[in-house]
Amino acid sequence: MRGELLKDKIIIKDVTEARQIYKLGYYGKPMGLSKPKNADEINSELILSLIEGVYLSKKSLIKVYHNDEELSTDRLYEIGIAQIPRFRILYSIYEDLREKGYVVRSGIKYGADFAVYTIGPGIEHAPYLVIGLDENSKITSNELLGFGRVSHSTRKELLLAIVNLNTGKIKYIMFKWLKM
């Protein structure tokens, strides 16, 4: 399957291929259609994030081109580092959660890095929001409360994903809010 790199997005122009990729695990967003319940609803191009594109390229599920030149997975990763702040952290978390069987989507509308589904968007509400942090970063109590307010108001569990970029290990800390 073929994708075209446009800035920090990858476009799957062929509708049949767009459906196939989406069917693999709710990858990408179809143009003009939010949260289709199944791939058969897709009748347009599919837009993948660069993070999704690197992952699918690494799995040999897509080939990504720019100006008719095929880009290797390593080259896509380099482009991600150059174009997206915190790309290494975000990609590490994305890949880890996907490998664990979760559906991982952008969490930007919730003020998080990722919204994580156990089944898929359009079928369930995302039960988790994930904030990615470098192991050496510090957060204030106010930042933590801000993360918590968003997850609590949207009835989602908050996960901090703490990445050690040297070892690649990720620690997850889940916050649950109690009423007293």
Short mmCIF file of C-alpha atoms in Angstrom, two decimals, residues 3-74:
data_model
loop_
_atom_site.label_atom_id
_atom_site.label_comp_id
_atom_site.label_asym_id
_atom_site.label_seq_id
_atom_site.Cartn_x
_atom_site.Cartn_y
_atom_site.Cartn_z
CA GLY A 3 1.31 6.65 1.06
CA GLU A 4 2.50 10.13 0.09
CA LEU A 5 4.34 12.26 2.64
CA LEU A 6 2.99 15.82 2.86
CA LYS A 7 4.74 17.78 5.62
CA ASP A 8 3.95 15.80 8.80
CA LYS A 9 1.10 13.71 7.36
CA ILE A 10 0.91 10.69 5.09
CA ILE A 11 -1.95 10.51 2.60
CA ILE A 12 -3.32 7.21 1.32
CA LYS A 13 -5.04 8.29 -1.88
CA ASP A 14 -6.41 4.94 -3.08
CA VAL A 15 -9.77 4.40 -1.33
CA THR A 16 -9.46 0.60 -1.37
CA GLU A 17 -6.06 0.82 0.30
CA ALA A 18 -7.41 3.43 2.74
CA ARG A 19 -10.12 0.98 3.80
CA GLN A 20 -7.59 -1.84 4.18
CA ILE A 21 -5.28 0.23 6.37
CA TYR A 22 -8.13 1.52 8.53
CA LYS A 23 -9.42 -2.04 8.93
CA LEU A 24 -6.03 -3.14 10.32
CA GLY A 25 -6.64 -1.24 13.54
CA TYR A 26 -8.37 2.12 13.09
CA TYR A 27 -5.30 3.79 11.61
CA GLY A 28 -5.66 7.32 10.27
CA LYS A 29 -8.61 9.58 9.68
CA PRO A 30 -10.68 9.51 6.50
CA MET A 31 -11.17 12.91 4.86
CA GLY A 32 -14.58 14.31 5.76
CA LEU A 33 -15.61 11.48 8.06
CA SER A 34 -15.02 11.36 11.81
CA LYS A 35 -14.87 8.03 13.64
CA PRO A 36 -16.28 5.59 11.10
CA LYS A 37 -17.44 2.40 12.82
CA ASN A 38 -16.11 0.24 10.02
CA ALA A 39 -13.84 0.58 7.03
CA ASP A 40 -16.68 0.17 4.52
CA GLU A 41 -17.88 3.69 5.40
CA ILE A 42 -14.65 5.17 4.00
CA ASN A 43 -15.00 6.71 0.53
CA SER A 44 -12.10 9.15 0.55
CA GLU A 45 -8.39 9.53 1.17
CA LEU A 46 -7.00 8.47 4.54
CA ILE A 47 -4.73 10.82 6.49
CA LEU A 48 -2.14 9.19 8.74
CA SER A 49 -0.04 10.99 11.31
CA LEU A 50 3.70 10.69 10.87
CA ILE A 51 3.77 8.54 14.02
CA GLU A 52 1.24 6.12 12.52
CA GLY A 53 3.13 6.16 9.23
CA VAL A 54 6.45 5.25 10.86
CA TYR A 55 4.77 2.41 12.75
CA LEU A 56 3.03 1.02 9.66
CA SER A 57 6.21 1.37 7.61
CA LYS A 58 8.19 -0.47 10.29
CA LYS A 59 5.58 -3.27 10.11
CA SER A 60 5.97 -3.31 6.28
CA LEU A 61 2.26 -2.51 5.89
CA ILE A 62 2.79 0.67 3.84
CA LYS A 63 5.46 2.21 1.66
CA VAL A 64 5.81 5.95 1.94
CA TYR A 65 6.93 8.15 -0.93
CA HIS A 66 7.95 11.77 -1.30
CA ASN A 67 8.38 13.16 -4.83
CA ASP A 68 8.25 9.56 -6.17
CA GLU A 69 11.16 8.52 -3.93
CA GLU A 70 10.45 5.70 -1.47
CA LEU A 71 11.40 6.68 2.08
CA SER A 72 12.83 4.10 4.44
CA THR A 73 11.40 3.70 7.94
CA ASP A 74 14.61 5.19 9.34
#
